[in-house]
mmCIF file of C-alpha atoms in Angstrom:
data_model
loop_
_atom_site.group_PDB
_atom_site.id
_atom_site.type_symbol
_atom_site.label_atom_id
_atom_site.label_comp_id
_atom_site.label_asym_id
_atom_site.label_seq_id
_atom_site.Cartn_x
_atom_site.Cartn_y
_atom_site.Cartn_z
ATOM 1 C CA UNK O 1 -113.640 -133.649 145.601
ATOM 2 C CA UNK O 2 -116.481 -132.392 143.483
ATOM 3 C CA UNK O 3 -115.904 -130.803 139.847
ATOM 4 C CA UNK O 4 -116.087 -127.022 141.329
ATOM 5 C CA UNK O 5 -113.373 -128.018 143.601
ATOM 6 C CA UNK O 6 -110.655 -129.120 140.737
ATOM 7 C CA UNK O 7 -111.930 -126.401 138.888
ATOM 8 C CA UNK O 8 -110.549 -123.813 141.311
ATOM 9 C CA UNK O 9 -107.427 -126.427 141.940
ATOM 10 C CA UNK O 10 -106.944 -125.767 138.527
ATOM 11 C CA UNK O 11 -107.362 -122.305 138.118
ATOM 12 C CA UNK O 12 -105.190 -121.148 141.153
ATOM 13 C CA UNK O 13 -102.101 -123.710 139.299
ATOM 14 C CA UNK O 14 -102.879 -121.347 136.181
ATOM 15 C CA UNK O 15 -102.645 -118.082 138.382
ATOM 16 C CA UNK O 16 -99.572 -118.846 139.845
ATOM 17 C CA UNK O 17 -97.689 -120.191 136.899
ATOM 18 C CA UNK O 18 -99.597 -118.294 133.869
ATOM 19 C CA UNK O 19 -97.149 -115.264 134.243
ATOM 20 C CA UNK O 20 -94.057 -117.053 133.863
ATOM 21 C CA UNK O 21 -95.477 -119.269 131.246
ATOM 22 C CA UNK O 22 -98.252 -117.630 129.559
ATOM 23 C CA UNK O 23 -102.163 -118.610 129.471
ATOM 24 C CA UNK O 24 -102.524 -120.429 125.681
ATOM 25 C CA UNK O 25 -105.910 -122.006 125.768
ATOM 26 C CA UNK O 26 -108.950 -120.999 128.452
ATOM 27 C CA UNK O 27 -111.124 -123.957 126.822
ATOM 28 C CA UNK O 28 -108.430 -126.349 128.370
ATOM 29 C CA UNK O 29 -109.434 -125.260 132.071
ATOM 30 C CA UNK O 30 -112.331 -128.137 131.838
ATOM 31 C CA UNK O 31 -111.158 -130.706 129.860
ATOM 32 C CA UNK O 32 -109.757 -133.794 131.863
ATOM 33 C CA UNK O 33 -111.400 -133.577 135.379
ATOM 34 C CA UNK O 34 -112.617 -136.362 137.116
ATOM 35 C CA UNK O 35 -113.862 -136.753 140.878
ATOM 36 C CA UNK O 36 -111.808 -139.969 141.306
ATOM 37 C CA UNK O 37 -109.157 -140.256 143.802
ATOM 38 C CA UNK O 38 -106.612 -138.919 140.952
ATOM 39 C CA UNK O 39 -108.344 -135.301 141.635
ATOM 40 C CA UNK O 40 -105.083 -133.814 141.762
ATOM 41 C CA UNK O 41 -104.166 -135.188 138.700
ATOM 42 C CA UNK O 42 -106.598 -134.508 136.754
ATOM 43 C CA UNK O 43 -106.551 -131.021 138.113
ATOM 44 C CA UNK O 44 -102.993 -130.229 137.233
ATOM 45 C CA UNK O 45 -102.897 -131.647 133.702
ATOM 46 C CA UNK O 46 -106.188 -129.530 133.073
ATOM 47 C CA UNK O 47 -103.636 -126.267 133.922
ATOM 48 C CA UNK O 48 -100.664 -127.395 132.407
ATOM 49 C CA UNK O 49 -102.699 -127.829 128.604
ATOM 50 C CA UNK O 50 -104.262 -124.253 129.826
ATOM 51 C CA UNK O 51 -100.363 -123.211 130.087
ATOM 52 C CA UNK O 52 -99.884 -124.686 127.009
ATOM 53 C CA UNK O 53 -98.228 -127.399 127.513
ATOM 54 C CA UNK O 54 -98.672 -130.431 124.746
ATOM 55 C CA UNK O 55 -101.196 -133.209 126.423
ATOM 56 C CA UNK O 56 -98.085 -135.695 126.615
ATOM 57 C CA UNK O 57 -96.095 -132.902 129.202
ATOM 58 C CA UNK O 58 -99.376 -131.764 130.345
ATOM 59 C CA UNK O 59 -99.951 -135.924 131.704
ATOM 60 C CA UNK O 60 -96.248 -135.931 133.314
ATOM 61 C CA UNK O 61 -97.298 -133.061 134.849
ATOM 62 C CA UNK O 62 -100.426 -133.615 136.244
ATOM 63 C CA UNK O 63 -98.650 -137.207 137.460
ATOM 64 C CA UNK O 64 -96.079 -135.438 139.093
ATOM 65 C CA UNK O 65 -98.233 -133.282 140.949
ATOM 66 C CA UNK O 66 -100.356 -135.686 142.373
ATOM 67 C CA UNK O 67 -96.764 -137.723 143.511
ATOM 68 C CA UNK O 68 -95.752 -134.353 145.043
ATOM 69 C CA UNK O 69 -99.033 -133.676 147.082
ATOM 70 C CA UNK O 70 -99.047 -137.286 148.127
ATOM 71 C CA UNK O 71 -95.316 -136.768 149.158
ATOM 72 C CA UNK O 72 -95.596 -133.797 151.183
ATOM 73 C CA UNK O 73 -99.492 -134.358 152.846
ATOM 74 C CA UNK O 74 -100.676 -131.159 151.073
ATOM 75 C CA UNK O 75 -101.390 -129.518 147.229
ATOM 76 C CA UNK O 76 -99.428 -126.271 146.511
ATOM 77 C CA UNK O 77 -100.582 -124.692 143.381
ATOM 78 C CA UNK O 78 -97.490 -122.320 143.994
ATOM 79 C CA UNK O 79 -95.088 -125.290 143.896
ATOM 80 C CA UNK O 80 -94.437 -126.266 140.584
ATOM 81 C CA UNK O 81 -93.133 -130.170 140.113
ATOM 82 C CA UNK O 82 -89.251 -129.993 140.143
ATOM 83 C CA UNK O 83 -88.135 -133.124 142.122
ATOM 84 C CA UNK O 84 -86.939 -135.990 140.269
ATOM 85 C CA UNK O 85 -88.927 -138.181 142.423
ATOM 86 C CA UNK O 86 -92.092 -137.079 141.932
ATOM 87 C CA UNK O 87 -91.563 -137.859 137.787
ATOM 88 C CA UNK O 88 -90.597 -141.588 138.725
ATOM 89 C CA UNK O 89 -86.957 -140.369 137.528
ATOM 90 C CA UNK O 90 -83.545 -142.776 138.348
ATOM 91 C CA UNK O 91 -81.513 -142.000 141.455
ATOM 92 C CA UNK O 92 -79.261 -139.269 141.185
ATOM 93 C CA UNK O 93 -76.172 -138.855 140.337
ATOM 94 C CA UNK O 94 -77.057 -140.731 137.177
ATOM 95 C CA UNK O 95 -73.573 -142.139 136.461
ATOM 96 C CA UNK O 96 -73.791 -144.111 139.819
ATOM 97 C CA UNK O 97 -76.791 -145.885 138.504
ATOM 98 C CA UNK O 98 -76.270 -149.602 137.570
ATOM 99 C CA UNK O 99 -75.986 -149.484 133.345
ATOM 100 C CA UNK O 100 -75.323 -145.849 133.287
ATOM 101 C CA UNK O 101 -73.490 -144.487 130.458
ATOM 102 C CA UNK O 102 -69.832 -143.030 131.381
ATOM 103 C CA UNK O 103 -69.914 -139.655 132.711
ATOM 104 C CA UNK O 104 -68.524 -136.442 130.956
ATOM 105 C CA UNK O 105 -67.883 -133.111 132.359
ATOM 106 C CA UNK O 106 -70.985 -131.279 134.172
ATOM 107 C CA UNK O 107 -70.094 -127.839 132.326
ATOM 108 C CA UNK O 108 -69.345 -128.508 128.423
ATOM 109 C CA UNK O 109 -69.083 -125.016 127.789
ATOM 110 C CA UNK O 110 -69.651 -124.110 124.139
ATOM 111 C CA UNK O 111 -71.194 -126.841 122.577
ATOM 112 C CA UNK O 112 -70.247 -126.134 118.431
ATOM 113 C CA UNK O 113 -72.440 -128.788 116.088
ATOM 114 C CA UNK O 114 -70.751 -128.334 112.553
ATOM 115 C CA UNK O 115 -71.501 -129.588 109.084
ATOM 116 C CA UNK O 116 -68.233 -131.564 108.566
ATOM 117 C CA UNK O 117 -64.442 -132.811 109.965
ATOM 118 C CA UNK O 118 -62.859 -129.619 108.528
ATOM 119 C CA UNK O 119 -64.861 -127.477 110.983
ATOM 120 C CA UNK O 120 -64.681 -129.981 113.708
ATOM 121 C CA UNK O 121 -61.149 -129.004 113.375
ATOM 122 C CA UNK O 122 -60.936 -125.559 112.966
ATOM 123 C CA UNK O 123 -63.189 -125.401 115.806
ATOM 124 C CA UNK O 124 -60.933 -127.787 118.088
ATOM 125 C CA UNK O 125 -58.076 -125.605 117.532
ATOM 126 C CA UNK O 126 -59.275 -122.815 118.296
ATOM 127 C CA UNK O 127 -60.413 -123.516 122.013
ATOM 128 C CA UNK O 128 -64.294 -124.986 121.596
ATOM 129 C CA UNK O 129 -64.630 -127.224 124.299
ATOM 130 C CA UNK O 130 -66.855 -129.366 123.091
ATOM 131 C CA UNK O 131 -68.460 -130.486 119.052
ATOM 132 C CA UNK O 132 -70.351 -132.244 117.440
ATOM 133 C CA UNK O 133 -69.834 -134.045 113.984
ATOM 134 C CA UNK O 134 -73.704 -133.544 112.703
ATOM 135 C CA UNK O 135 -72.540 -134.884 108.763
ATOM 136 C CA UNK O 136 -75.632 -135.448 106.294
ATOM 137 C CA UNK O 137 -75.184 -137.923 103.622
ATOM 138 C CA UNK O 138 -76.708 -141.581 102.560
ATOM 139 C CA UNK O 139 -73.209 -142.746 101.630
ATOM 140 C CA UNK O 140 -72.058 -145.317 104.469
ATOM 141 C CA UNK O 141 -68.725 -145.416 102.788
ATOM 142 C CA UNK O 142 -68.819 -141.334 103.357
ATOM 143 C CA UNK O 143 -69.816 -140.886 106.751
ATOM 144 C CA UNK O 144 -67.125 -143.547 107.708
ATOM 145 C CA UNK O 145 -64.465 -141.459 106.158
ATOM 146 C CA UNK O 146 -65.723 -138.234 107.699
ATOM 147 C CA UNK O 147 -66.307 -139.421 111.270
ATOM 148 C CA UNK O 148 -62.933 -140.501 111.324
ATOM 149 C CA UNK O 149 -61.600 -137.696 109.811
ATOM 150 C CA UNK O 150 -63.059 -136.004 112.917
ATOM 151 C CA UNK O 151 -61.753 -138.122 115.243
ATOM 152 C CA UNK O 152 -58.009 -137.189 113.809
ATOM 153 C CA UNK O 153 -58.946 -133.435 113.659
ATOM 154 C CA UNK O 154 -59.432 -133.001 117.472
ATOM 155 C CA UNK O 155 -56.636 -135.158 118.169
ATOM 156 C CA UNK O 156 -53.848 -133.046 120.152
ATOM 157 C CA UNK O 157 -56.794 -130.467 121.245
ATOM 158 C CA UNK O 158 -58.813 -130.380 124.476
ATOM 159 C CA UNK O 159 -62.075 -131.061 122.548
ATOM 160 C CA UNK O 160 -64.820 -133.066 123.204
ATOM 161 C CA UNK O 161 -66.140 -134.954 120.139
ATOM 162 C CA UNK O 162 -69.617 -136.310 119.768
ATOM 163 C CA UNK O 163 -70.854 -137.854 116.487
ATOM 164 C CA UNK O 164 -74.472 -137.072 115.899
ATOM 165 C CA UNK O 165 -76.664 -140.269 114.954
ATOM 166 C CA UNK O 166 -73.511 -142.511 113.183
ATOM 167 C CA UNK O 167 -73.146 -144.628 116.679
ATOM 168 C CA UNK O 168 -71.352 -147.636 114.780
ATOM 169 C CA UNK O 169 -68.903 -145.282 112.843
ATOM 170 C CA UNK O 170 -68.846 -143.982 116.552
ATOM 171 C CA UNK O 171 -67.472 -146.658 118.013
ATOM 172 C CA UNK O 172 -65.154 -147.716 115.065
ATOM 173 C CA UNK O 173 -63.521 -144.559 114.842
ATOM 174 C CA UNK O 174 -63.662 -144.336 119.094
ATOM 175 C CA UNK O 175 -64.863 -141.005 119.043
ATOM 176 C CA UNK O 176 -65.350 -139.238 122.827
ATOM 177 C CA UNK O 177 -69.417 -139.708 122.085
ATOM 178 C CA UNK O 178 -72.114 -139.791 120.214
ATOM 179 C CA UNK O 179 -75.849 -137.811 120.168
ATOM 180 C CA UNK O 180 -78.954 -139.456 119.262
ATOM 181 C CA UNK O 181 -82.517 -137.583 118.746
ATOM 182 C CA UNK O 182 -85.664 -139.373 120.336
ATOM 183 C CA UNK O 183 -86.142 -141.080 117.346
ATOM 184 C CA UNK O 184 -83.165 -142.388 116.702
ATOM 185 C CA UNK O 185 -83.046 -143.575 120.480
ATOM 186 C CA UNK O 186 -86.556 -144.882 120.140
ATOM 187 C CA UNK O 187 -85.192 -146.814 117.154
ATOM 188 C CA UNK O 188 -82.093 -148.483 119.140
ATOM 189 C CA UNK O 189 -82.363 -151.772 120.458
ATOM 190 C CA UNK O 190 -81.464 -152.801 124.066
ATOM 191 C CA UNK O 191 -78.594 -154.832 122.321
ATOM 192 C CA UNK O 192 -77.349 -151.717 120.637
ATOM 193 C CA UNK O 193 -77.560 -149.547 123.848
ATOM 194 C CA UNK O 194 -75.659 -151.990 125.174
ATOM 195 C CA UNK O 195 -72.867 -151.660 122.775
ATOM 196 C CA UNK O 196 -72.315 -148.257 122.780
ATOM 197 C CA UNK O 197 -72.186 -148.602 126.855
ATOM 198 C CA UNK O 198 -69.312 -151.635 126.578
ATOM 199 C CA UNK O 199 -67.738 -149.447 123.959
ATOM 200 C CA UNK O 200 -67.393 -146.803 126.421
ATOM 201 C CA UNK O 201 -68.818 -143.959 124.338
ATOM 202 C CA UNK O 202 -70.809 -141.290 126.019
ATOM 203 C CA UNK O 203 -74.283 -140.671 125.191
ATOM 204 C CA UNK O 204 -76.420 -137.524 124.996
ATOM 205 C CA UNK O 205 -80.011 -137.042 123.629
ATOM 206 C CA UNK O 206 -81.879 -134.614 122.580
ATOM 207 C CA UNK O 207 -85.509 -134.019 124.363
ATOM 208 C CA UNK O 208 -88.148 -131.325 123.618
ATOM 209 C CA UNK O 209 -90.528 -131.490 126.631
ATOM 210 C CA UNK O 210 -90.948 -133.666 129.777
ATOM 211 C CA UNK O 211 -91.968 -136.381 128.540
ATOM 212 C CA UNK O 212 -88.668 -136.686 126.246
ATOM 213 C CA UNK O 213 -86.558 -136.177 129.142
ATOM 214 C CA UNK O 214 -88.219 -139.070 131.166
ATOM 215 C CA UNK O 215 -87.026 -141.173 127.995
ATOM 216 C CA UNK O 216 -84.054 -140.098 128.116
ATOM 217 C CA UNK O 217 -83.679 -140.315 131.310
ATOM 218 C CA UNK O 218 -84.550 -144.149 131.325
ATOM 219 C CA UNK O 219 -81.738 -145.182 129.676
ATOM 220 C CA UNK O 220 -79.279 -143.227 131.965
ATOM 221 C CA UNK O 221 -77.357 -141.293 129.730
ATOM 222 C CA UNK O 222 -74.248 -138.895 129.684
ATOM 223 C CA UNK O 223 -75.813 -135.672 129.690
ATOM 224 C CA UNK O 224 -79.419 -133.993 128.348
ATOM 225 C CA UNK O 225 -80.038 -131.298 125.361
ATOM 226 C CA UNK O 226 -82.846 -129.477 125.718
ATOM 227 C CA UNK O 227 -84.805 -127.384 123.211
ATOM 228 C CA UNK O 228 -85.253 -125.731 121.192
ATOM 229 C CA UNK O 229 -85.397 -123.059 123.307
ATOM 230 C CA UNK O 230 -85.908 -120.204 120.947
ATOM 231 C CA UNK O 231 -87.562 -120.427 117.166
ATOM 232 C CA UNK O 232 -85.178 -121.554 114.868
ATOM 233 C CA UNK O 233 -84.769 -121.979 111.083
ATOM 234 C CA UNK O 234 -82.496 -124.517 110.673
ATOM 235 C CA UNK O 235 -85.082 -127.389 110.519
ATOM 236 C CA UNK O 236 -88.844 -128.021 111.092
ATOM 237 C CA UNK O 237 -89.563 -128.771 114.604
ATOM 238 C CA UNK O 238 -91.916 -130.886 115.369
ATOM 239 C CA UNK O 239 -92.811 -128.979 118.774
ATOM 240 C CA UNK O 240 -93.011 -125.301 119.773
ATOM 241 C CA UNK O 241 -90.220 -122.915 120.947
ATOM 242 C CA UNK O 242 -89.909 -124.137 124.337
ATOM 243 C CA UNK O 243 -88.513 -120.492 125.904
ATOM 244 C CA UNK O 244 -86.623 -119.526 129.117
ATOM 245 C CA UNK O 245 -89.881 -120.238 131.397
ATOM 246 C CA UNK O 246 -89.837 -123.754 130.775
ATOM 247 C CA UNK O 247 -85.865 -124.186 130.048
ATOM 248 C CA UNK O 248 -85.476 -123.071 133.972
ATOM 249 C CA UNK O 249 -88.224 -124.963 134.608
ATOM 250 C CA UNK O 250 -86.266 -128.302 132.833
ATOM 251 C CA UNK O 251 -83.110 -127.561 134.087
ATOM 252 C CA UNK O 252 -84.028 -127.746 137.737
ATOM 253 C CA UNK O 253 -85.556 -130.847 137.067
ATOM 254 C CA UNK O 254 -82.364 -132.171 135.073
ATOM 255 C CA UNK O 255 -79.471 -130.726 137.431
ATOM 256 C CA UNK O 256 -78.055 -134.240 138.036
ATOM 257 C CA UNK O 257 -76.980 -134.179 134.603
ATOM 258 C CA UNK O 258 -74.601 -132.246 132.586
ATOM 259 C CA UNK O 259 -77.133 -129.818 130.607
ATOM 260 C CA UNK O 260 -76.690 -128.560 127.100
ATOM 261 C CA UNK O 261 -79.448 -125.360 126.172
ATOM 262 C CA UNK O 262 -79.744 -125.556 122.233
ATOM 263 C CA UNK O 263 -82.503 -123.812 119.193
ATOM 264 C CA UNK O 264 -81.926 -120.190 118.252
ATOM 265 C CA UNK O 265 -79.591 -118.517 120.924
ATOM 266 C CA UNK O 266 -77.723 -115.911 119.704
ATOM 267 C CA UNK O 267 -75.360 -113.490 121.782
ATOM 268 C CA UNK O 268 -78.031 -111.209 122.639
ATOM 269 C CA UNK O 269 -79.950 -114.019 124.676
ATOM 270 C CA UNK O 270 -76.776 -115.952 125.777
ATOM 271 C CA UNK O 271 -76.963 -114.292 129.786
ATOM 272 C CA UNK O 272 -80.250 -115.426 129.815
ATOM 273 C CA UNK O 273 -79.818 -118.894 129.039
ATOM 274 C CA UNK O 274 -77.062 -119.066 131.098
ATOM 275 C CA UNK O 275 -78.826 -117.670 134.181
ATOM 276 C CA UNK O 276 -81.110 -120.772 134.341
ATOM 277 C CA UNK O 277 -77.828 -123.162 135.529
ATOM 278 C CA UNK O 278 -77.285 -124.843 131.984
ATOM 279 C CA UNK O 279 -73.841 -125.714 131.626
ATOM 280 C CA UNK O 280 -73.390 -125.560 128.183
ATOM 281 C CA UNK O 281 -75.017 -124.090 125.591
ATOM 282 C CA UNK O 282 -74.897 -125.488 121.612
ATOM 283 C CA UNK O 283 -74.761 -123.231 118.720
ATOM 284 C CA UNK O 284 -75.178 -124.501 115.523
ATOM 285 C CA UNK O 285 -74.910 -122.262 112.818
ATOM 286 C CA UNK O 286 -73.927 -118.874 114.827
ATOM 287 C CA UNK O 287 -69.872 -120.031 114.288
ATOM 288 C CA UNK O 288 -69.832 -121.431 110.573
ATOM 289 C CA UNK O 289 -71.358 -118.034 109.454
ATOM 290 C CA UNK O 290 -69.826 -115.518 111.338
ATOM 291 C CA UNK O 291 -67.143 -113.288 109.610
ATOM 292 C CA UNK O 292 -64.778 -114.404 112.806
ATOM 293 C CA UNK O 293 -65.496 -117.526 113.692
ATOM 294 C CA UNK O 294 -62.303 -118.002 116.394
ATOM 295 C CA UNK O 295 -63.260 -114.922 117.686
ATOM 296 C CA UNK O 296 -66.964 -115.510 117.888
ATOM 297 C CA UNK O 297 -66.446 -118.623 119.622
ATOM 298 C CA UNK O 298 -63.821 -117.227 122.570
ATOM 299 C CA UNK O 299 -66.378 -114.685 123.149
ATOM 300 C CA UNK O 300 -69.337 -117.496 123.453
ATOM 301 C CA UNK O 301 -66.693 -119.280 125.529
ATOM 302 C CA UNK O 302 -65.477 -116.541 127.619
ATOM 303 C CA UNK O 303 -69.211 -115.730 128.623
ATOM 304 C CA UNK O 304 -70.176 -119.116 129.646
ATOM 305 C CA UNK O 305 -67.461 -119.757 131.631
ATOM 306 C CA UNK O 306 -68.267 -115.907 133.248
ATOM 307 C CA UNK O 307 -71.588 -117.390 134.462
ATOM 308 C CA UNK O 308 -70.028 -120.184 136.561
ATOM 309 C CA UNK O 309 -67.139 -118.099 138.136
#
């Protein structure tokens, strides 16, 4: 295949896909072809960094595109990558895999991540299905009194807890969970996997792009965040709003795990979060500062639960 050739392979993935996920760079369109036998390859990453993808997604892509025209004898520029086989991903259901972390429920509804154990409470009482204890401090001695504090506030609710990065207060305290960002996984040793496994603690992770999720998926866990989906302000993110386009695009990809849709949802874009199959969706600061919180949250609740009936 000569260099016109992937040219037009690439161009025709960008006009199929450039709608839905919007044209970012025309320079892109040349950059990474090759005549080799990896022509699709090379073709589809070229389009995915025209789409905008970041050149780490942009390489899962174009691998996964070349897996899926070798799997089905012929390239599709319509048919955009969405089998887990064609990313090298585990056998699905993940929880049947050998070392798989315990399962949790596929739909974990309204997903509340909260500053401390007194809203992890408040929270549980009133009918969120599922938190998270995300508690800043540098004071070991602290964040072993608050995770178990936690632990005792859901206690007699139907809640879910998860305990964001403090695995080993985790376990002590034998929380429900516990959610780790890619660096904090990245930073875990095999050992340490192991021990939240034996301790029977479910895991989730947070991922930002393909390439995330094929990390996470590695390692077999309990169910996938994905975001931020929208711009947010609560931190700095290190990549760009990832939108509906590509949060559809992710959870097709990702439906043999439960899927939690977090980063600047707010009611008014709730319906359209939910229509891409997410099960739950995490709010973080749209609770804690709303003038009802209760009565925010069983209308967050009531909505998600409206888009699986």
């Amino acid at each position: 295949m000569n260099e016109n050739e992937q040219q037009q392979m690439a161009q025709a993935i960008v006009a199929a896909h450039g709608e839905r996920f919007g044209t970012i760079d025309d320079t892109a369109q040349t950059q990474g072809l090759d005549n080799g036998e990896d022509a699709v390859y090379h073709a589809a990453k070229a389009a995915c960094l025209r789409l905008g993808f970041i050149e780490i997604d942009a390489d899962v892509l174009g691998r996964a595109w070349q897996a899926q025209t070798l799997r089905t004898g012929r390239f599709d520029a319509a048919a955009w990558p969405v089998a887990p086989v064609d990313f090298g991903m585990g056998p699905f259901p993940p929880a049947q895999r050998p070392g798989a972390f315990p399962p949790c429920p596929t739909n974990l509804g309204l997903y509340a991540v909260l500053p401390d154990a007194a809203w992890v409470g408040r929270c549980a009482r009133a009918g969120v299905p599922t938190v998270q204890l995300r508690f800043k401090s540098e004071d070991s001695a602290a964040i072993e009194r608050e995770v178990r504090a936690a632990v005792d506030a859901v206690r007699g609710t139907q809640a879910l807890l998860f305990i964001n990065d403090h695995w080993r207060s985790a376990i002590a305290a034998s929380a429900f969970g516990v959610h780790l960002g890619q660096e904090d996984l990245d930073a875990l040793t095999q050992d340490e996997l192991q021990q939240i496994r034996q301790a029977g603690l479910r895991l989730g992770v947070s991922t930002h792009g393909y390439a995330e999720m094929l990390r996470a998926d590695a390692v077999s866990p309990s169910y996938i965040a994905m975001g931020a989906v929208f711009p947010t302000t609560l931190k700095k993110m290190a990549t760009a709003p990832q939108g509906l386009a590509r949060l559809d695009a992710y959870a097709r990809l990702t439906r043999g795990y439960p899927q939690v849709a977090i980063g600047g949802i707010d009611e008014a874009r709730l319906q359209a979060v939910l229509a891409t199959g997410v099960g739950s969706v995490a709010v973080v600061r749209a609770i804690v500062t709303a003038q009802d919180s209760e009565g925010t949250a069983a209308r967050w609740q009531a909505a998600i639960e409206g888009a699986r009936s």
